[in-house]
mmCIF file of C-alpha atoms in Angstrom:
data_model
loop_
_atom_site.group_PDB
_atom_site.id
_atom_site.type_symbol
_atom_site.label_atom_id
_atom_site.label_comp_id
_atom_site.label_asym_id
_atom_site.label_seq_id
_atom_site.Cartn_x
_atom_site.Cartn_y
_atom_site.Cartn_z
ATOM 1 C CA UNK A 1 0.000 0.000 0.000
ATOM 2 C CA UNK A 2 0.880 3.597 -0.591
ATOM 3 C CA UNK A 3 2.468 5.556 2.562
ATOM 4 C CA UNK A 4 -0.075 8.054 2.810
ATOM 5 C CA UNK A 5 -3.152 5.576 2.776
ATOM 6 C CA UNK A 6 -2.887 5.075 6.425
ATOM 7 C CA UNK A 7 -2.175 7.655 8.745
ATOM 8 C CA UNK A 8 -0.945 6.615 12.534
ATOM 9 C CA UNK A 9 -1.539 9.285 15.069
ATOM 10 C CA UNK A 10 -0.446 7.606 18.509
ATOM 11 C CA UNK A 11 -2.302 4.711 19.400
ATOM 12 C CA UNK A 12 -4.931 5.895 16.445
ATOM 13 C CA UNK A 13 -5.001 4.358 12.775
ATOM 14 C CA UNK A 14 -6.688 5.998 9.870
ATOM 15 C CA UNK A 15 -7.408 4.526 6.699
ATOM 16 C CA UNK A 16 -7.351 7.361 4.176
ATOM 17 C CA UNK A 17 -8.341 5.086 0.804
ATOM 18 C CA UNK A 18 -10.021 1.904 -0.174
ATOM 19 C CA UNK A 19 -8.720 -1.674 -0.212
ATOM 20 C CA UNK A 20 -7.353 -3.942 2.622
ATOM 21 C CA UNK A 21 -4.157 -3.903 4.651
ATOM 22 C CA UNK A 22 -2.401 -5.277 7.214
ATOM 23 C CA UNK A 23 -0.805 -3.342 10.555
ATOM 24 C CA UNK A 24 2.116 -4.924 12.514
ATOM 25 C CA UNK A 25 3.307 -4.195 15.779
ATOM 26 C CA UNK A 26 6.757 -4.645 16.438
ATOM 27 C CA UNK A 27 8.403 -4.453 19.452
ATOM 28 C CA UNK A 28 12.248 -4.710 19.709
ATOM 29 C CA UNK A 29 12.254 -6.278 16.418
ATOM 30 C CA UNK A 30 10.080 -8.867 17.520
ATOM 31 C CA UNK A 31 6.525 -9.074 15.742
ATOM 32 C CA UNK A 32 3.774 -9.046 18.326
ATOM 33 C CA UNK A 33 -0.042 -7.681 16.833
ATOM 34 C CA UNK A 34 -1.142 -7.780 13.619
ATOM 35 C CA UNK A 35 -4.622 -6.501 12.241
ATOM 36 C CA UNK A 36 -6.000 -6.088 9.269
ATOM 37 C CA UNK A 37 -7.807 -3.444 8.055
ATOM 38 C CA UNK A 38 -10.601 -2.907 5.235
ATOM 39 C CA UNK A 39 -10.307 0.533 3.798
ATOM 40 C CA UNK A 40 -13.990 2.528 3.064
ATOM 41 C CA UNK A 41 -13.303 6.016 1.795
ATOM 42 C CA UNK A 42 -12.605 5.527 -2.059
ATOM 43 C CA UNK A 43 -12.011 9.591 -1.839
ATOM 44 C CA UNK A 44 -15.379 10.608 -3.880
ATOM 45 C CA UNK A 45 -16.782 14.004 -3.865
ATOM 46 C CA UNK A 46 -20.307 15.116 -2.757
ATOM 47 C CA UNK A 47 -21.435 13.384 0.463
ATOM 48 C CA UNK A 48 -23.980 10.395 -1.038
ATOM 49 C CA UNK A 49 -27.208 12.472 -0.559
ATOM 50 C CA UNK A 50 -30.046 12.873 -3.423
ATOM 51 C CA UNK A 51 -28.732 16.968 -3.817
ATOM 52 C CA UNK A 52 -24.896 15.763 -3.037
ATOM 53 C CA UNK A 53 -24.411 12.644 -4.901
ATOM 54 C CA UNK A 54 -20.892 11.028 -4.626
ATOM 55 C CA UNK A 55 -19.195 11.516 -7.925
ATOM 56 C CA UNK A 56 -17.230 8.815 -9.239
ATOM 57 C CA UNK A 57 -14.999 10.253 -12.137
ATOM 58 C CA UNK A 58 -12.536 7.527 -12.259
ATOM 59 C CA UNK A 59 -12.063 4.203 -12.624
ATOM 60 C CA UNK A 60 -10.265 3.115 -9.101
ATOM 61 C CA UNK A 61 -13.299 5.061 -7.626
ATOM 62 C CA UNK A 62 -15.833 2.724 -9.487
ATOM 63 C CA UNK A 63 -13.695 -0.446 -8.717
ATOM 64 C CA UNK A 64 -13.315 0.715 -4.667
ATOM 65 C CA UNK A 65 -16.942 1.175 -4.752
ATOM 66 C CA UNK A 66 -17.501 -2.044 -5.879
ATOM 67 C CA UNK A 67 -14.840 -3.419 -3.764
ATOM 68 C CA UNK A 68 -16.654 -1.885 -0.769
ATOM 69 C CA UNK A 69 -20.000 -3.367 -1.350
ATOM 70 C CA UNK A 70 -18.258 -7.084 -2.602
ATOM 71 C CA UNK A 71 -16.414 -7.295 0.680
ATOM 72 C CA UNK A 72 -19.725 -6.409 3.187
ATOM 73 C CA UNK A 73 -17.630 -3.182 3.766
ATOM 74 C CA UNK A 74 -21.139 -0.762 2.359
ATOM 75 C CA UNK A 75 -23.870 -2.180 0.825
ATOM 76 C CA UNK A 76 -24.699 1.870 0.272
ATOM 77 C CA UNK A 77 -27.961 1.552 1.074
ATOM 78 C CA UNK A 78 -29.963 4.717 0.381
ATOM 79 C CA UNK A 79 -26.897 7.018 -0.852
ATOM 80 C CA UNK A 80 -26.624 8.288 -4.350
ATOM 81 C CA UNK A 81 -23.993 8.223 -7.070
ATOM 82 C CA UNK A 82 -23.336 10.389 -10.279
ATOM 83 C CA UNK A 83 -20.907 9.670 -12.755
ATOM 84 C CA UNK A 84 -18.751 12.782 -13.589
ATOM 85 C CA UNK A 85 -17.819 11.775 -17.267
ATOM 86 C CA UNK A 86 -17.334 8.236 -19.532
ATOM 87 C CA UNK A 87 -14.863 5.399 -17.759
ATOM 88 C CA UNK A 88 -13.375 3.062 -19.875
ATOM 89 C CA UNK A 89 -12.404 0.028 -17.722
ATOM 90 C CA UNK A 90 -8.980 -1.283 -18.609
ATOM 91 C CA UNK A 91 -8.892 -4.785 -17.017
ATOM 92 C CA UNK A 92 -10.976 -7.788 -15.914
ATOM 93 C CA UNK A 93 -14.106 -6.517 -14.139
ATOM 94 C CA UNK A 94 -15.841 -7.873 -11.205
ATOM 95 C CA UNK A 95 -19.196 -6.859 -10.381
ATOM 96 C CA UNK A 96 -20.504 -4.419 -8.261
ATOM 97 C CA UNK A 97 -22.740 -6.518 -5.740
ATOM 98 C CA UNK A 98 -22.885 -10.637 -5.512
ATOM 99 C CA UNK A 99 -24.930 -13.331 -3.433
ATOM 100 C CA UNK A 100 -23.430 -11.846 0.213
ATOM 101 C CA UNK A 101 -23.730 -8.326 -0.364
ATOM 102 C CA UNK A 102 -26.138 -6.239 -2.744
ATOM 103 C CA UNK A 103 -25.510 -2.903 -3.746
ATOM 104 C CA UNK A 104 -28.857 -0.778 -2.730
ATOM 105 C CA UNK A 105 -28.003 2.763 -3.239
ATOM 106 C CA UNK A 106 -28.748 4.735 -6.185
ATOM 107 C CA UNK A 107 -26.571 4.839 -9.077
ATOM 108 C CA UNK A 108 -27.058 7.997 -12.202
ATOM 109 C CA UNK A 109 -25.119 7.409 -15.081
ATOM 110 C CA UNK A 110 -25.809 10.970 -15.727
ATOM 111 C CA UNK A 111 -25.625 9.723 -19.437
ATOM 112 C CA UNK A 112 -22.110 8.667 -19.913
ATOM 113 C CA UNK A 113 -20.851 5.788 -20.898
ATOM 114 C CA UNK A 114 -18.604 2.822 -19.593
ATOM 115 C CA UNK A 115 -16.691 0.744 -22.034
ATOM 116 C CA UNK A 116 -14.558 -1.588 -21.499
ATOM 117 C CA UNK A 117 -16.788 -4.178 -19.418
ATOM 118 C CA UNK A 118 -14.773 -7.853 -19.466
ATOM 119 C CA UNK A 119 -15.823 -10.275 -17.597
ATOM 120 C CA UNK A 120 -14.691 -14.203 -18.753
ATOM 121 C CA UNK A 121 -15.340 -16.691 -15.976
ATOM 122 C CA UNK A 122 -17.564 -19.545 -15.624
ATOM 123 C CA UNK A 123 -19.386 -17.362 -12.215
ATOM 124 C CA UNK A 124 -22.806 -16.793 -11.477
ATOM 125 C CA UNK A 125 -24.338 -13.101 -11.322
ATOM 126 C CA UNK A 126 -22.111 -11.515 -14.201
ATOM 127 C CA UNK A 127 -22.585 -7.470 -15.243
ATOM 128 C CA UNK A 128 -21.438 -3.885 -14.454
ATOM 129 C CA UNK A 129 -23.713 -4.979 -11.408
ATOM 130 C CA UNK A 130 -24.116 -8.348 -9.990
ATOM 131 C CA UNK A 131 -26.775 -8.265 -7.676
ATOM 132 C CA UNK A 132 -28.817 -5.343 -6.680
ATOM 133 C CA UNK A 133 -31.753 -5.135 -4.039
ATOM 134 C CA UNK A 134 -33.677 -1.781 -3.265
ATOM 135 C CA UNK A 135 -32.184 -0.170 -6.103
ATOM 136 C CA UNK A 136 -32.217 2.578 -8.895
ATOM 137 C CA UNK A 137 -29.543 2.588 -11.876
ATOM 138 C CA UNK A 138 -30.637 5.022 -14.475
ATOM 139 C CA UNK A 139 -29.179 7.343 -17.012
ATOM 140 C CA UNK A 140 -26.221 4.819 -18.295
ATOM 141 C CA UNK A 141 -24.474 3.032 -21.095
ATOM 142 C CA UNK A 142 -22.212 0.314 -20.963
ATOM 143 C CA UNK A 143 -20.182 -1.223 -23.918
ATOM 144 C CA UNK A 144 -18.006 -4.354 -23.691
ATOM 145 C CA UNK A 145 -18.144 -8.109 -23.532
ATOM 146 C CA UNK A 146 -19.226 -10.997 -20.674
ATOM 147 C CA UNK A 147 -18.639 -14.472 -21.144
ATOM 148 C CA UNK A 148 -19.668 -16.460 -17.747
ATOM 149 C CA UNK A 149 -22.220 -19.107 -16.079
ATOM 150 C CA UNK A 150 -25.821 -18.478 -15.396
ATOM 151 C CA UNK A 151 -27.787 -15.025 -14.904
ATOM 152 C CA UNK A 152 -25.653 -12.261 -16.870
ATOM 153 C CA UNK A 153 -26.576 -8.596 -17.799
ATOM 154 C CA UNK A 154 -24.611 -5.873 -19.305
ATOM 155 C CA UNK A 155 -26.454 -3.682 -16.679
ATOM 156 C CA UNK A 156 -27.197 -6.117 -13.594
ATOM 157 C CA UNK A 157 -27.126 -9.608 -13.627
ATOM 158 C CA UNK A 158 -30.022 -10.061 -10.823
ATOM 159 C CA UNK A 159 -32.128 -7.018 -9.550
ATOM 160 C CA UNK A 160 -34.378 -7.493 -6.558
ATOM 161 C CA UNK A 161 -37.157 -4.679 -6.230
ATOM 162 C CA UNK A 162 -34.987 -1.984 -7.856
ATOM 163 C CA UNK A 163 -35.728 0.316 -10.907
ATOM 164 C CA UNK A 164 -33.290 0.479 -13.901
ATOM 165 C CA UNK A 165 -34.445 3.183 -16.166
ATOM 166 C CA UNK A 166 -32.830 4.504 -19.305
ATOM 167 C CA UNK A 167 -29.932 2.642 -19.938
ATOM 168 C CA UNK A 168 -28.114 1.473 -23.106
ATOM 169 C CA UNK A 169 -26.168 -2.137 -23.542
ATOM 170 C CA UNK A 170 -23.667 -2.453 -26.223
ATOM 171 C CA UNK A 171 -22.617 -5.552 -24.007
ATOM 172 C CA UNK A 172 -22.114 -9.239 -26.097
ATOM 173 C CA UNK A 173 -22.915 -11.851 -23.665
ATOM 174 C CA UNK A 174 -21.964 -15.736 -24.299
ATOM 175 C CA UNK A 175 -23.581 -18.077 -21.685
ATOM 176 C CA UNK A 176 -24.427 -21.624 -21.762
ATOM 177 C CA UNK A 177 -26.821 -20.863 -18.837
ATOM 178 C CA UNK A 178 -29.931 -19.273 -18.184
ATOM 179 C CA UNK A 179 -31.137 -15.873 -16.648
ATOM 180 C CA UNK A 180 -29.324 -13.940 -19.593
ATOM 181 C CA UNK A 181 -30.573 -10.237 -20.714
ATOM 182 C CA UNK A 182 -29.439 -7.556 -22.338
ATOM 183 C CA UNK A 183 -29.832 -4.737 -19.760
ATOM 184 C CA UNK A 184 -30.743 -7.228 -17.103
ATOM 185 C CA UNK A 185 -30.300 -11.088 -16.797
ATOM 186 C CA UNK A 186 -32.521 -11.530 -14.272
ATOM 187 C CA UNK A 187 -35.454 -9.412 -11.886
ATOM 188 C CA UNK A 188 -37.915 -9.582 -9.016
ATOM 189 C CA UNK A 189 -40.439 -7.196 -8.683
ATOM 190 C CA UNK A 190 -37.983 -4.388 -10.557
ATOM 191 C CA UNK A 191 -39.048 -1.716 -13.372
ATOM 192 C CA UNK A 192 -36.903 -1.858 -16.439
ATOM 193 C CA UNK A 193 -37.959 0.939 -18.559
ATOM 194 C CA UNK A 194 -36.990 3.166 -21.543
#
């Protein structure tokens, strides 16, 4: 990890970005605590409310957030996103939300895009977004490519009483499975519209 993404002030430790880590205490040279930490502030602007959305304008911001809510850290329930302008992902994705932790906040595209989306595993719950509950994604487009096991969308893979509204896949999928959609693979009591 980078030096400045913890900060020790006495017997206090601050983690100043996302991701995991690991703090040993050493005394004399001799190893005697370690703990390990799970990072939450992926450094967005805006505070997550409907008039001060966080704004995710790059690409580690999108993959913390999605780190956050894959590892139980946030689930954001009830907090809004905005995207500031187009992300192109530039490696393997994995998907925001899965079977242990949904993402429920509200996600606005604010009409840019994100291309780039690779996915190419034989897992279950395959898109941008794997499993949503209690959520809105509107306003989006998403270009790219997802090769994987059962219930794949470009959008969300599985949406649970959630609203996706205006949003454009220029996804291909390949599946041998089932529960496979364009903007969503599969949903449960959710709106799709536009």
């Amino acid at each position: 990890s980078n030096p400045t993404d913890l900060t020790v002030n006495g017997t206090n430790v601050t983690v100043n970005s996302g991701g995991e880590y690991s703090l040993t205490a050493s005394v004399n040279g001799v190893d005697y605590k370690t703990v390990h930490l799970r990072g939450t502030n992926c450094q967005f602007a805006g505070t997550g409310t409907q008039n001060d959305p966080y704004i995710i304008a790059t690409e580690s911001q999108l993959r913390c957030m999605a780190s956050n809510v894959n590892s139980g850290v946030r689930t954001y329930s009830g907090e809004y996103f905005e995207l500031a302008n187009d992300i192109t992902l530039t490696s393997e994705w994995e998907p925001i939300g899965n079977t242990n932790y949904y993402f429920q906040g509200n996600f606005d595209g604010n009409n840019h895009k994100i291309t780039g989306l690779s996915i190419n595993n034989t897992s279950t719950y395959q898109g941008l977004f794997g499993y949503i509950s209690s959520a809105t994604i509107k306003n989006l487009e998403v270009s790219g490519s997802i090769s994987c096991g059962n219930f794949a969308g470009s959008i969300v893979a599985r949406a649970t009483s959630s609203t996706i509204d205006n949003c454009i896949s220029n996804v291909n999928i390949t599946t041998n499975g089932y529960n496979l959609g364009g903007i969503v693979g599969y949903s449960y009591n959710t709106f799709v519209k536009n």
